[in-house]
Coordinates of C-alpha atoms (C1' of nucleotides) in Angstrom, one line a residue:
Chain K
M1 CA 96.8 95.9 86.5
P2 CA 95.7 99.0 88.3
E3 CA 98.1 102.0 88.9
L4 CA 97.4 105.3 86.9
P5 CA 97.5 105.1 83.9
E6 CA 95.3 101.8 83.7
V7 CA 92.8 103.3 85.7
E8 CA 93.2 106.5 83.2
Q9 CA 92.7 104.4 81.0
A10 CA 90.1 102.8 81.6
R11 CA 88.0 106.7 83.0
R12 CA 88.2 107.2 79.1
V13 CA 86.7 103.6 79.1
L14 CA 83.9 105.0 81.1
E15 CA 83.3 108.2 79.0
H16 CA 81.2 105.9 76.8
A17 CA 78.5 104.8 79.5
L18 CA 77.8 108.7 80.0
D19 CA 74.4 110.3 79.5
R20 CA 72.8 106.5 78.0
R21 CA 69.6 106.5 79.9
I22 CA 69.7 103.4 83.0
V23 CA 66.9 100.8 82.6
A24 CA 68.5 98.1 85.8
V25 CA 71.7 97.9 87.9
D26 CA 73.0 94.7 89.5
D27 CA 74.2 95.4 92.7
T28 CA 73.4 92.3 94.7
D29 CA 77.9 91.8 95.0
E30 CA 77.5 92.6 98.7
W31 CA 81.1 93.3 98.7
V32 CA 82.1 94.7 95.8
C33 CA 79.2 97.1 96.8
R34 CA 79.7 97.2 100.7
P35 CA 78.2 99.3 103.0
H36 CA 75.1 100.0 100.3
P37 CA 72.5 97.4 100.5
P38 CA 71.4 94.9 97.5
G39 CA 69.0 96.9 95.8
E40 CA 70.3 100.7 97.0
I41 CA 73.2 101.8 94.0
A42 CA 70.0 100.7 92.0
S43 CA 67.8 102.4 93.3
V44 CA 69.3 105.4 92.8
L45 CA 70.8 105.0 89.3
V46 CA 67.8 103.6 87.0
G47 CA 65.3 105.7 85.5
G48 CA 69.1 108.5 85.3
A49 CA 72.4 108.3 83.8
L50 CA 75.9 108.9 83.9
T51 CA 77.2 112.4 83.2
A52 CA 80.6 113.4 84.0
A53 CA 83.9 110.6 84.3
H54 CA 86.6 111.4 86.5
R55 CA 89.7 110.6 88.2
R56 CA 91.3 111.0 91.5
G57 CA 94.6 108.4 91.5
K58 CA 93.0 104.8 91.7
T59 CA 89.2 106.1 92.4
M60 CA 86.9 106.8 90.3
W61 CA 83.6 108.2 90.5
C62 CA 80.9 109.7 87.8
D63 CA 78.5 112.2 88.1
T64 CA 74.6 111.2 87.5
R65 CA 71.5 112.4 87.0
D66 CA 68.1 111.5 88.5
P67 CA 64.9 110.5 86.2
H68 CA 63.9 113.9 86.9
G69 CA 67.3 116.1 86.0
D70 CA 68.6 116.9 89.1
E71 CA 71.8 116.6 90.2
G72 CA 72.3 112.6 91.6
P73 CA 74.8 111.3 94.8
T74 CA 78.6 109.9 92.9
L75 CA 79.1 106.9 92.1
G76 CA 82.3 105.8 93.1
V77 CA 84.7 102.9 91.5
H78 CA 87.6 101.7 92.4
L79 CA 89.6 98.7 90.4
G80 CA 91.2 96.6 93.2
M81 CA 94.0 94.5 92.1
G82 CA 92.8 93.4 89.2
G83 CA 89.0 95.3 88.0
R84 CA 88.4 95.9 84.1
I85 CA 85.8 98.5 82.7
V86 CA 84.3 97.2 80.0
V87 CA 81.3 99.0 78.2
T88 CA 79.3 97.4 75.5
D89 CA 77.3 99.3 72.9
A90 CA 74.3 97.8 71.5
E91 CA 74.1 94.5 71.1
H92 CA 78.1 94.1 69.6
D93 CA 78.9 92.4 72.6
Q94 CA 81.3 89.9 73.1
A95 CA 80.5 86.6 74.4
P96 CA 81.4 87.3 77.9
R97 CA 83.8 85.1 78.2
K98 CA 84.0 85.2 82.3
P99 CA 80.1 86.2 83.5
E100 CA 80.3 84.8 87.3
W101 CA 83.9 88.0 87.1
N102 CA 81.4 90.7 86.3
R103 CA 80.9 92.0 89.4
F104 CA 78.6 94.9 89.1
T105 CA 76.2 96.1 85.5
V106 CA 74.9 99.0 84.6
R107 CA 72.1 98.2 81.4
F108 CA 71.4 100.6 79.6
D109 CA 68.0 101.1 77.8
D110 CA 70.1 100.4 74.2
G111 CA 70.7 97.6 75.6
G112 CA 74.4 97.9 76.1
E113 CA 76.3 97.7 79.9
L114 CA 78.5 99.4 82.0
R115 CA 80.5 96.3 84.1
L116 CA 83.2 96.0 86.6
F117 CA 84.9 92.9 85.7
D118 CA 87.0 91.6 88.4
K119 CA 88.3 88.1 88.8
R120 CA 90.5 89.0 92.3
R121 CA 86.6 90.6 93.9
L122 CA 89.1 93.7 95.3
G123 CA 87.4 96.2 93.6
R124 CA 84.5 98.3 94.5
V125 CA 81.1 100.7 93.6
R126 CA 80.1 102.4 96.5
L127 CA 77.7 106.1 96.4
D128 CA 79.5 109.3 97.2
P129 CA 83.1 108.0 97.6
D130 CA 85.5 110.7 99.6
V131 CA 87.6 111.4 97.8
D132 CA 88.4 113.9 99.4
A133 CA 90.9 112.8 101.7
L134 CA 93.0 111.4 98.9
G135 CA 96.3 113.1 98.1
P136 CA 96.9 115.4 95.5
D137 CA 97.0 113.5 91.9
A138 CA 100.7 111.6 91.3
E139 CA 100.4 113.2 87.3
D140 CA 99.6 116.7 89.3
I141 CA 101.5 117.0 92.2
T142 CA 104.4 119.7 92.0
A143 CA 107.7 119.3 93.3
A144 CA 107.0 121.2 96.4
E145 CA 104.4 119.7 96.9
L146 CA 105.8 116.6 96.7
R147 CA 108.4 117.7 98.9
T148 CA 105.8 118.6 101.9
R149 CA 104.5 116.1 102.2
L150 CA 107.7 113.3 102.4
G151 CA 109.2 115.6 104.5
R152 CA 106.2 114.8 107.3
S153 CA 107.5 111.3 108.1
H154 CA 110.5 108.9 108.4
A155 CA 108.6 106.1 107.0
P156 CA 110.1 104.4 104.4
L157 CA 110.1 106.9 100.7
K158 CA 108.3 104.0 99.2
A159 CA 105.4 103.7 102.0
R160 CA 105.0 106.8 101.8
L161 CA 105.3 106.9 97.8
L162 CA 102.2 104.0 98.2
D163 CA 100.0 106.4 100.6
Q164 CA 97.3 108.0 99.2
K165 CA 96.7 110.2 101.4
V166 CA 100.0 111.7 100.5
L167 CA 100.3 111.7 95.9
S168 CA 97.6 109.3 94.8
G169 CA 98.0 106.8 92.0
V170 CA 101.0 105.3 92.6
G171 CA 100.7 101.0 93.0
N172 CA 103.8 98.9 93.1
L173 CA 105.2 98.6 90.2
L174 CA 104.9 101.5 89.7
A175 CA 107.0 102.8 92.7
D176 CA 109.4 100.9 92.0
E177 CA 110.1 101.8 88.8
T178 CA 109.8 105.4 89.6
L179 CA 113.0 104.9 92.2
W180 CA 114.9 102.5 90.6
Q181 CA 114.3 105.3 87.7
A182 CA 115.5 108.5 90.3
R183 CA 118.8 106.1 91.9
L184 CA 117.1 106.3 95.4
S185 CA 116.1 103.3 98.1
P186 CA 113.0 102.2 98.5
S187 CA 114.2 102.5 102.9
R188 CA 115.4 105.7 102.3
P189 CA 113.2 107.9 105.7
S190 CA 111.1 109.8 103.4
D191 CA 112.3 112.9 105.0
E192 CA 115.4 113.0 105.2
L193 CA 116.0 113.9 100.9
D194 CA 117.5 116.8 100.2
R195 CA 115.9 119.5 97.4
T196 CA 117.7 117.5 94.8
E197 CA 116.8 114.3 95.6
V198 CA 113.3 115.2 95.9
N199 CA 113.7 117.4 92.9
R200 CA 115.1 114.7 91.2
L201 CA 112.5 112.0 92.4
H202 CA 109.7 114.2 90.8
R203 CA 111.1 113.9 87.9
N204 CA 111.6 111.0 87.6
L205 CA 107.3 109.9 88.8
E206 CA 106.2 112.4 86.2
R207 CA 108.9 110.8 83.6
A208 CA 107.3 107.4 84.9
L209 CA 104.0 108.0 84.7
Q210 CA 104.3 109.6 80.7
A211 CA 106.1 106.6 79.5
A212 CA 103.1 104.3 81.3
I213 CA 100.4 105.9 79.9
A214 CA 101.7 106.2 76.5
N215 CA 103.3 102.8 76.0
G216 CA 99.8 101.7 77.6
G217 CA 100.8 100.7 81.4
V218 CA 102.5 100.8 83.7
H219 CA 104.2 97.2 83.1
T220 CA 105.7 98.2 80.1
G221 CA 108.9 100.0 82.5
R222 CA 112.0 99.5 82.1
I223 CA 113.0 97.2 85.6
I224 CA 109.2 95.3 85.9
E225 CA 110.8 92.3 84.0
H226 CA 113.7 92.5 86.2
R227 CA 111.8 92.7 89.5
H228 CA 112.7 88.5 89.8
P229 CA 114.9 86.0 91.8
G230 CA 118.4 86.8 89.6
A231 CA 117.8 89.6 87.3
T232 CA 120.6 92.0 87.2
C233 CA 120.1 96.0 86.5
P234 CA 119.9 96.8 83.4
R235 CA 121.7 99.8 84.1
C236 CA 124.8 98.5 85.9
G237 CA 124.4 95.5 86.3
A238 CA 124.2 94.4 89.6
P239 CA 122.0 92.1 91.2
M240 CA 119.0 93.1 91.8
V241 CA 117.8 93.1 95.9
H242 CA 114.7 92.1 96.8
G243 CA 112.7 92.8 100.0
T244 CA 109.2 93.9 102.0
V245 CA 109.2 97.8 102.3
G246 CA 105.5 99.6 103.5
G247 CA 104.0 95.9 103.7
R248 CA 105.2 95.6 99.8
S249 CA 106.9 93.3 97.3
T250 CA 110.4 95.1 96.4
W251 CA 112.9 94.8 94.0
W252 CA 115.9 97.5 94.0
C253 CA 119.4 98.3 92.3
E254 CA 121.4 98.2 95.7
K255 CA 124.3 99.4 94.4
E256 CA 122.9 102.2 92.1
Q257 CA 119.8 103.3 94.5
R258 CA 121.0 105.2 97.8
Chain T
dA1 C1' 100.2 72.7 99.1
dA2 C1' 101.7 76.8 100.2
dC3 C1' 102.9 81.4 98.6
dA4 C1' 102.6 85.7 96.0
dA5 C1' 99.6 88.7 93.4
dT6 C1' 99.9 95.7 90.0
dG7 C1' 94.8 97.5 96.4
dT8 C1' 92.9 99.2 100.2
dT9 C1' 91.9 98.8 105.7
dC10 C1' 91.7 98.0 110.1
dA11 C1' 93.4 96.3 114.7
dG12 C1' 96.8 96.7 117.1
dT13 C1' 101.9 99.3 118.8
dC14 C1' 104.7 102.3 119.8
Chain X
dG1 C1' 95.9 111.5 118.6
dG2 C1' 99.3 111.3 114.9
dA3 C1' 102.6 107.6 113.1
dC4 C1' 103.6 103.5 111.4
dT5 C1' 103.5 97.7 110.6
dG6 C1' 101.5 94.0 109.7
dA7 C1' 97.5 90.3 108.7
dA8 C1' 92.9 90.7 107.1
dC9 C1' 90.3 91.1 102.8
dA10 C1' 89.2 86.9 98.1
dT11 C1' 89.9 85.2 94.3
dT12 C1' 93.2 83.3 91.1
dG13 C1' 97.5 81.9 88.8
dT14 C1' 102.1 79.9 89.8

DNA sequence: AACAATGTTCAGTC
DNA sequence: GGACTGAACATTGT
């Protein structure tokens, strides 16, 4: 489920893992921990602690402290398509339903654990991720900045919204929701939007983000339940149409979204 | 069984 | 080189 709102939620969970002494790390999933060989992440974390949890777009990272109290590398965590962060306290560990889906685990001296739980295995853990390659966080970007960045390309609007280098945090569902709210076609060439349209897009991006965070996830968006064959636009009743835009499955109201 | 899935990345093309 | 597209990636659910 992870788009910006879900990742922000996960980041807050991560905060429960801060300032606890690390006694063991399971980094043996070579796919999830690539390019680090097994044991490499463990060797820099064991004996130290996580000291802060940050997020930009869908990427999270923790600052670390080594056993001597000096600053260590950052620990990057990405949830991929369906990952979750689980942090357990002391002995009160829920019966782990599918332990084989724990792709990365940090154990603390109090017996609790931090886990990346990810059945699809598209999540990722790595040291010192390049967060500066990401565009501004979708929550912070200004209308002016959005206009500049959209104006640099005539790729389809939705493809630009999904490009994490343009702005970070928007995923497939949030893109469809925002475009529907803003009454803009996903396939409009990005650089053809006029100032009024970019402002409308920006306003509705803010609204959609705010609503998703308040309501517990992007799946609570108004258009999401209408992304299926036979569905109609909840505003005008016209049939929802489906296609591929920016390489992703896309649903929109052809009548209203221009 | 074939296909799609809320994400990223890499190879290939223009 | 930059911009853009589509397939690949690992796995599960329909």
